[in-house]
mmCIF file of C-alpha atoms and ligand atoms in Angstrom:
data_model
loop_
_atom_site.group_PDB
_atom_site.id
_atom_site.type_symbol
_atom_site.label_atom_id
_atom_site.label_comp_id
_atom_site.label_asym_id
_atom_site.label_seq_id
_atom_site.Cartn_x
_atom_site.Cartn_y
_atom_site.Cartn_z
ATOM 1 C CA UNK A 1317 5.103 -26.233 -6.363
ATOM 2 C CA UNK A 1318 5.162 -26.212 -2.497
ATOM 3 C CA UNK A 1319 2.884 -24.510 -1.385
ATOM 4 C CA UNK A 1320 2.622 -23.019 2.562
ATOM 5 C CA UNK A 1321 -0.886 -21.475 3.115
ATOM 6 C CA UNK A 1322 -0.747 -19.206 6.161
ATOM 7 C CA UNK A 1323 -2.573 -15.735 6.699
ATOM 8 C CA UNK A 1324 -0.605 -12.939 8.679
ATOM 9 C CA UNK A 1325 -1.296 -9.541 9.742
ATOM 10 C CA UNK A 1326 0.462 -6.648 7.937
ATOM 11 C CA UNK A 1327 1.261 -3.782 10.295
ATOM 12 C CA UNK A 1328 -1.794 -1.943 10.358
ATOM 13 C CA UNK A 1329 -1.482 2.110 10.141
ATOM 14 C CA UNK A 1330 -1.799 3.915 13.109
ATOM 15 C CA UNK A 1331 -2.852 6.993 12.930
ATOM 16 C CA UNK A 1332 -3.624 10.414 14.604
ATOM 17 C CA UNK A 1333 -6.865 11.579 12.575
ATOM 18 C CA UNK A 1334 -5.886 14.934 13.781
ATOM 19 C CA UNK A 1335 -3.008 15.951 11.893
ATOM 20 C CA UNK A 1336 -4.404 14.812 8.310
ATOM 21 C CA UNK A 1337 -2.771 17.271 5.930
ATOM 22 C CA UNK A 1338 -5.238 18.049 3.346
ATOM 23 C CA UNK A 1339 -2.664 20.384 1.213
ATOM 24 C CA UNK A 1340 -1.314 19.252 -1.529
ATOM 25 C CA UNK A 1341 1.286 16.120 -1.564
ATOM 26 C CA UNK A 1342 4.750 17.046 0.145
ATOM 27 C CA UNK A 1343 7.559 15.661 -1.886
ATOM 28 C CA UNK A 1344 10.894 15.568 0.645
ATOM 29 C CA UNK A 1345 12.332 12.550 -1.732
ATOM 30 C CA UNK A 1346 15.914 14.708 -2.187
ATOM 31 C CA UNK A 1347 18.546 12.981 -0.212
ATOM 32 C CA UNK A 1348 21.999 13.826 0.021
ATOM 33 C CA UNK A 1349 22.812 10.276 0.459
ATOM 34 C CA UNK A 1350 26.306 9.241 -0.475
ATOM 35 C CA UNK A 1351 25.619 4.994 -0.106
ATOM 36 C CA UNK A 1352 25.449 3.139 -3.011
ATOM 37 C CA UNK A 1353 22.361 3.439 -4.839
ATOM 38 C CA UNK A 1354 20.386 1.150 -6.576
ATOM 39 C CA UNK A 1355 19.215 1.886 -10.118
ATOM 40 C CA UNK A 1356 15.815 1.678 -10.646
ATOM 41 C CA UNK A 1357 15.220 2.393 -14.359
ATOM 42 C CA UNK A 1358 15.967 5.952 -14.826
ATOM 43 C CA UNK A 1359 15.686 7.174 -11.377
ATOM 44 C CA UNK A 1360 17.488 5.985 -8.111
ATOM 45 C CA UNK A 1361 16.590 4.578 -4.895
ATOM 46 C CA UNK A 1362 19.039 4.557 -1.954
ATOM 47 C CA UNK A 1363 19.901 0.841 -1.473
ATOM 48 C CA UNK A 1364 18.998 1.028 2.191
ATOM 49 C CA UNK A 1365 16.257 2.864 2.038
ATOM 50 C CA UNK A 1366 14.433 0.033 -0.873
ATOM 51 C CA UNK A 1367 15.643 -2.484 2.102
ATOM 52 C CA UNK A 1368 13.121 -0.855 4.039
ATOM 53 C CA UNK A 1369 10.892 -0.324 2.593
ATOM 54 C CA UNK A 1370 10.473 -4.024 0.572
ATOM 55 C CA UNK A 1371 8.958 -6.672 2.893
ATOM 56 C CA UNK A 1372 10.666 -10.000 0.624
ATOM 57 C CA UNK A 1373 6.850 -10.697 -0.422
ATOM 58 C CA UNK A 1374 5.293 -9.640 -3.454
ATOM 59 C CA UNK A 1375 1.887 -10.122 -5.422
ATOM 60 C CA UNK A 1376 2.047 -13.299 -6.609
ATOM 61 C CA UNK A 1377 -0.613 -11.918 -9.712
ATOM 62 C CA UNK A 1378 0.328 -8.741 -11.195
ATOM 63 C CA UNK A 1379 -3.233 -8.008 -11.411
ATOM 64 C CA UNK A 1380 -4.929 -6.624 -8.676
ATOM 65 C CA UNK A 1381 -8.501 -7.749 -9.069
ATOM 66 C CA UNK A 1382 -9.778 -5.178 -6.341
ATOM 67 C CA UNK A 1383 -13.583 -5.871 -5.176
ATOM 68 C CA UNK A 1384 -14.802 -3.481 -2.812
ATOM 69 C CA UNK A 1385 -17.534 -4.410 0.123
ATOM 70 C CA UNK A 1386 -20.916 -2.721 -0.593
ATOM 71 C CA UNK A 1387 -21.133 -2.274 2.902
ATOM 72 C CA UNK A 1388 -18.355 -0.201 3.010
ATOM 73 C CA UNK A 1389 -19.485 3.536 3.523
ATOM 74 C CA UNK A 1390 -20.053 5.460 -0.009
ATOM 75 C CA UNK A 1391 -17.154 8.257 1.079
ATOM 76 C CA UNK A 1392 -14.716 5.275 1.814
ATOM 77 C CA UNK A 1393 -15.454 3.349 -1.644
ATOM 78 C CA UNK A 1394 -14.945 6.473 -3.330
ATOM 79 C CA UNK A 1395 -11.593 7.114 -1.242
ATOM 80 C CA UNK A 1396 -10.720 3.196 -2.258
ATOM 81 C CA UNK A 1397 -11.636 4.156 -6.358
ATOM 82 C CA UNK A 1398 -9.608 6.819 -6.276
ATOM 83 C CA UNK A 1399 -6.112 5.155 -4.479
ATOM 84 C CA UNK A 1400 -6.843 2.224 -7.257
ATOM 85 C CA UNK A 1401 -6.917 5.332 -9.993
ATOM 86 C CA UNK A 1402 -3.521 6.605 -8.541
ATOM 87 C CA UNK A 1403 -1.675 3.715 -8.086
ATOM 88 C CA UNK A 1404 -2.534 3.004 -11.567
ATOM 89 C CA UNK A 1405 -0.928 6.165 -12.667
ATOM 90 C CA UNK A 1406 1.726 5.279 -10.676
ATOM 91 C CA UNK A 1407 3.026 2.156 -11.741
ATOM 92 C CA UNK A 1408 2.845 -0.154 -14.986
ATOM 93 C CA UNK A 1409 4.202 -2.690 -13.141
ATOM 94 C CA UNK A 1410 1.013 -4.116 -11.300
ATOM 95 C CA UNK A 1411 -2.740 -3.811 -12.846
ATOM 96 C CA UNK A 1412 -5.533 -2.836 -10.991
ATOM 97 C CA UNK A 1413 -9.177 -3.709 -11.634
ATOM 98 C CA UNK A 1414 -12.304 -2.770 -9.639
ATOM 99 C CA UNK A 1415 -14.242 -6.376 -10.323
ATOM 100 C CA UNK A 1416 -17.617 -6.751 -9.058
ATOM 101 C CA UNK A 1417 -17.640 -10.293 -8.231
ATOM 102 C CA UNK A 1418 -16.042 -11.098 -4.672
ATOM 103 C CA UNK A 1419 -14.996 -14.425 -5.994
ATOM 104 C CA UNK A 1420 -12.294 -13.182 -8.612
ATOM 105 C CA UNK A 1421 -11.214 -10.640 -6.503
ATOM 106 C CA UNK A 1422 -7.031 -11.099 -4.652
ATOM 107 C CA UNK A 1423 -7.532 -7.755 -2.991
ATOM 108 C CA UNK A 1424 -10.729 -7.130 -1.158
ATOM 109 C CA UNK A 1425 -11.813 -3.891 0.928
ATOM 110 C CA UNK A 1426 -14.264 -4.707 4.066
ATOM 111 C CA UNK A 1427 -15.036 -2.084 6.364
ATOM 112 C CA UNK A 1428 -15.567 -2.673 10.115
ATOM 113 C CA UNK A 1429 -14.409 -0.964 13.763
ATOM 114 C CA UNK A 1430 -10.563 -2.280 14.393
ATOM 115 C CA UNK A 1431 -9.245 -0.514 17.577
ATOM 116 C CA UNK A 1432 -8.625 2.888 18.602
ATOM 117 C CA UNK A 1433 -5.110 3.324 17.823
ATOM 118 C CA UNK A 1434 -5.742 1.630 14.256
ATOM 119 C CA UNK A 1435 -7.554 3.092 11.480
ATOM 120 C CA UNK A 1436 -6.823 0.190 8.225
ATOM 121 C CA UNK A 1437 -5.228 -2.964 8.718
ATOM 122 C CA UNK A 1438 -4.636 -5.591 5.769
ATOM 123 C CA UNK A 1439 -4.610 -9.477 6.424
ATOM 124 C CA UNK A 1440 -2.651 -11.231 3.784
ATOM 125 C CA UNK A 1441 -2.755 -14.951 2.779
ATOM 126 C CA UNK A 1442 0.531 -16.022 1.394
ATOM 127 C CA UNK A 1443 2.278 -19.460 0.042
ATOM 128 C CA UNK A 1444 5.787 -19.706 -1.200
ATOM 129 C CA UNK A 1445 7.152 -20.875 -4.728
ATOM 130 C CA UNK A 1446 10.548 -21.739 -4.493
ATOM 131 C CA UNK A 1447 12.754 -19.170 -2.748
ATOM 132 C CA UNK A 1448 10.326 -16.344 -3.336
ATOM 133 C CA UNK A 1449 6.809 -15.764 -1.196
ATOM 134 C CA UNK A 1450 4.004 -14.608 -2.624
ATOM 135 C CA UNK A 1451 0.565 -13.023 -1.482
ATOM 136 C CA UNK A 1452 -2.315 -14.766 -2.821
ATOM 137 C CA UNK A 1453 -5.103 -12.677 -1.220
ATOM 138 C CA UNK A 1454 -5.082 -9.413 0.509
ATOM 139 C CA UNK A 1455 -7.892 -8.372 2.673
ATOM 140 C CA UNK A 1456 -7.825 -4.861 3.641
ATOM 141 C CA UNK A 1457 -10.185 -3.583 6.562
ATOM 142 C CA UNK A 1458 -10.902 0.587 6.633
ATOM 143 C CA UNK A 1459 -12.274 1.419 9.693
ATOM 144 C CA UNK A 1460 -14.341 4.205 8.609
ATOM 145 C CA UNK A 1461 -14.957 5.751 11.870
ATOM 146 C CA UNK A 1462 -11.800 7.827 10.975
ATOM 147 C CA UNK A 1463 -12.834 8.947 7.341
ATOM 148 C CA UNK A 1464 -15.754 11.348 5.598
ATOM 149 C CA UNK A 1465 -18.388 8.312 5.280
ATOM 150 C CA UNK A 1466 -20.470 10.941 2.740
ATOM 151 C CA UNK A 1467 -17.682 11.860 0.355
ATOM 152 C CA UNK A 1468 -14.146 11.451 -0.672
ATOM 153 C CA UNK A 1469 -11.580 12.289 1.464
ATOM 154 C CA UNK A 1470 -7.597 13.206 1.624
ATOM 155 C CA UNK A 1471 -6.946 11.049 4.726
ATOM 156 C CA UNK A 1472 -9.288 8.320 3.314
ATOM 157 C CA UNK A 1473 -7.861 8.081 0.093
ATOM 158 C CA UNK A 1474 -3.989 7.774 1.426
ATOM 159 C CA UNK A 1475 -4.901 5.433 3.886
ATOM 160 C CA UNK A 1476 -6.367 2.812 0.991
ATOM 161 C CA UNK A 1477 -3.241 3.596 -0.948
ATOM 162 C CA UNK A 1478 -1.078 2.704 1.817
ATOM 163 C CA UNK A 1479 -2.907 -0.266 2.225
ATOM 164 C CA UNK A 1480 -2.674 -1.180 -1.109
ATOM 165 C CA UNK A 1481 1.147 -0.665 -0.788
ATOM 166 C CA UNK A 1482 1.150 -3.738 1.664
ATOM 167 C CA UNK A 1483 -1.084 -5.188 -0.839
ATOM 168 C CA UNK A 1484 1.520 -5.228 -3.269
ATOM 169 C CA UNK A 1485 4.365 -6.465 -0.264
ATOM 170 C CA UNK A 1486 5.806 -2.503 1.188
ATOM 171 C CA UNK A 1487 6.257 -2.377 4.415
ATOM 172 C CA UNK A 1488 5.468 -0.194 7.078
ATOM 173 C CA UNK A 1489 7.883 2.362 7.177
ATOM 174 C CA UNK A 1490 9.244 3.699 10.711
ATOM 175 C CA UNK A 1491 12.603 5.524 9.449
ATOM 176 C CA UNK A 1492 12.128 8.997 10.383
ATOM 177 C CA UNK A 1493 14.306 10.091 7.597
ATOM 178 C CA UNK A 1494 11.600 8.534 5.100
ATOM 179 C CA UNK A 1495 8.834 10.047 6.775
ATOM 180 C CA UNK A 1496 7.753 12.744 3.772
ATOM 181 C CA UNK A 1497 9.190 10.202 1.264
ATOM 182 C CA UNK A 1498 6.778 7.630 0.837
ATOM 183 C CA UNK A 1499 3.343 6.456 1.041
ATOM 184 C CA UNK A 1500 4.513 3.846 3.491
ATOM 185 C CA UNK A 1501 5.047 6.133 6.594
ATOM 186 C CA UNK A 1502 3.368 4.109 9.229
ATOM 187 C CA UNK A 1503 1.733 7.436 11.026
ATOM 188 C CA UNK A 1504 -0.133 10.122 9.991
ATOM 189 C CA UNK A 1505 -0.236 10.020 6.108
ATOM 190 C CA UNK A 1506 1.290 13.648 4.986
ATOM 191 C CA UNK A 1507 1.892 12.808 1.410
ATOM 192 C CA UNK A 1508 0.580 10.666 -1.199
ATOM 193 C CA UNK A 1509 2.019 7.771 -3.175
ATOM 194 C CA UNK A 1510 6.016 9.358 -4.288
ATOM 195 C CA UNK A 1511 8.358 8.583 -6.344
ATOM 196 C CA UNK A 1512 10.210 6.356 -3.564
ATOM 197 C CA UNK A 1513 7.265 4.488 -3.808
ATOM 198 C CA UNK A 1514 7.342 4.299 -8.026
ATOM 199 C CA UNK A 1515 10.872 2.950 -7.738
ATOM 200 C CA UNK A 1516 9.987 0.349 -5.046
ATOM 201 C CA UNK A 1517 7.347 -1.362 -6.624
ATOM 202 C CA UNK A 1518 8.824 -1.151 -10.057
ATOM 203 C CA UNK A 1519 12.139 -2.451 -8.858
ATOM 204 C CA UNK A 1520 10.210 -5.264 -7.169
ATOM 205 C CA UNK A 1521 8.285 -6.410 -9.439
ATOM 206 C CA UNK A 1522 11.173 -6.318 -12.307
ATOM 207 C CA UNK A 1523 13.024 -9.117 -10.383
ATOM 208 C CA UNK A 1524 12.451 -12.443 -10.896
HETATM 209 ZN ZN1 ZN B 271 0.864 0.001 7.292
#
């Protein structure tokens, strides 16, 4: 196996605090596309927008062993617990498991100040099997000056389950015309995890 250890930066999420949405999720999925479409078990997936929104990496464990920092604030952990519970519902593709030992853990939440412009960032520590490149470890900073520290939030929770997105290998998406469609929207988080974002990570982690 050769194996390339090196740790890069995901696109963090930048976001305007300010126009969190907290009504209900907006699905704007319906496209009129005529491209070529790529099947993704019984639903479809515009071929060009799955280009965009796959980054070429994946999990290399299909397990998410997810510990979460007791520092981080109790409003954020409970935002984090409940992105893990929706992502689980979302997919049967990946696992996810809250584990309460650091050391097992491939995705871990630590909470800290990042910048102003940034509210979550995920660092991600990757090594490359043959033709395909995996993440190992994903380390996902909330900043929770942005969030409810006290209790759960809308805003809090989207922003772990975008995070978790890059977790899995989505990318940040900047396509305007995707910007109610997925999770991945790299601004202000309007809607939660869609069915764009069903059919990405199932079709990605159905190849081999
Ligand atoms: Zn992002």
């Amino acid at each position: 196996m050769k194996k390339i250890k090196l740790v890069t930066l995901a696109a963090a999420l930048l976001i305007s605090v300010s126009t969190f949405s907290s009504v209900g999720t907006v699905f704007a999925a319906s496209t009129n596309n005529k491209n070529q479409t790529t099947k993704v078990g019984k639903s479809s997936i515009p071929t060009k927008y799955l280009n965009e929104m796959l980054t070429g990496l994946k999990s290399r464990s299909t397990t998410l062993n997810i510990f979460i920092e007791p520092n981080n604030p109790i409003g954020i952990q409970q935002d984090i617990k409940w992105a893990v519970n929706d992502w689980s519902k979302s997919t049967d593709k990946v696992k996810f498991k809250i584990v309460n030992d650091r050391n097992i853990a491939n995705v871990r939440f630590t909470t800290g100040q990042i910048s102003q412009l940034r509210v979550a960032m995920t660092f991600k520590d990757q090594s490359t099997t043959g033709n395909q490149t995996y993440i190992d470890r994903a380390t996902i900073k909330i900043d929770p000056a942005n969030f409810d520290k006290t209790k759960i939030s809308n805003g809090g929770i989207r922003v772990a389950e975008h995070e978790l997105g890059h977790a899995m290998g989505l990318a940040d998406i900047h396509d305007t015309n995707l910007k109610y469609s997925t999770i991945m929207w790299y601004l202000d988080p309007n809607t939660g995890i869609t069915q764009y974002d069903r059919d990405a990570i199932r079709y990605l982690y159905q190849i081999k």
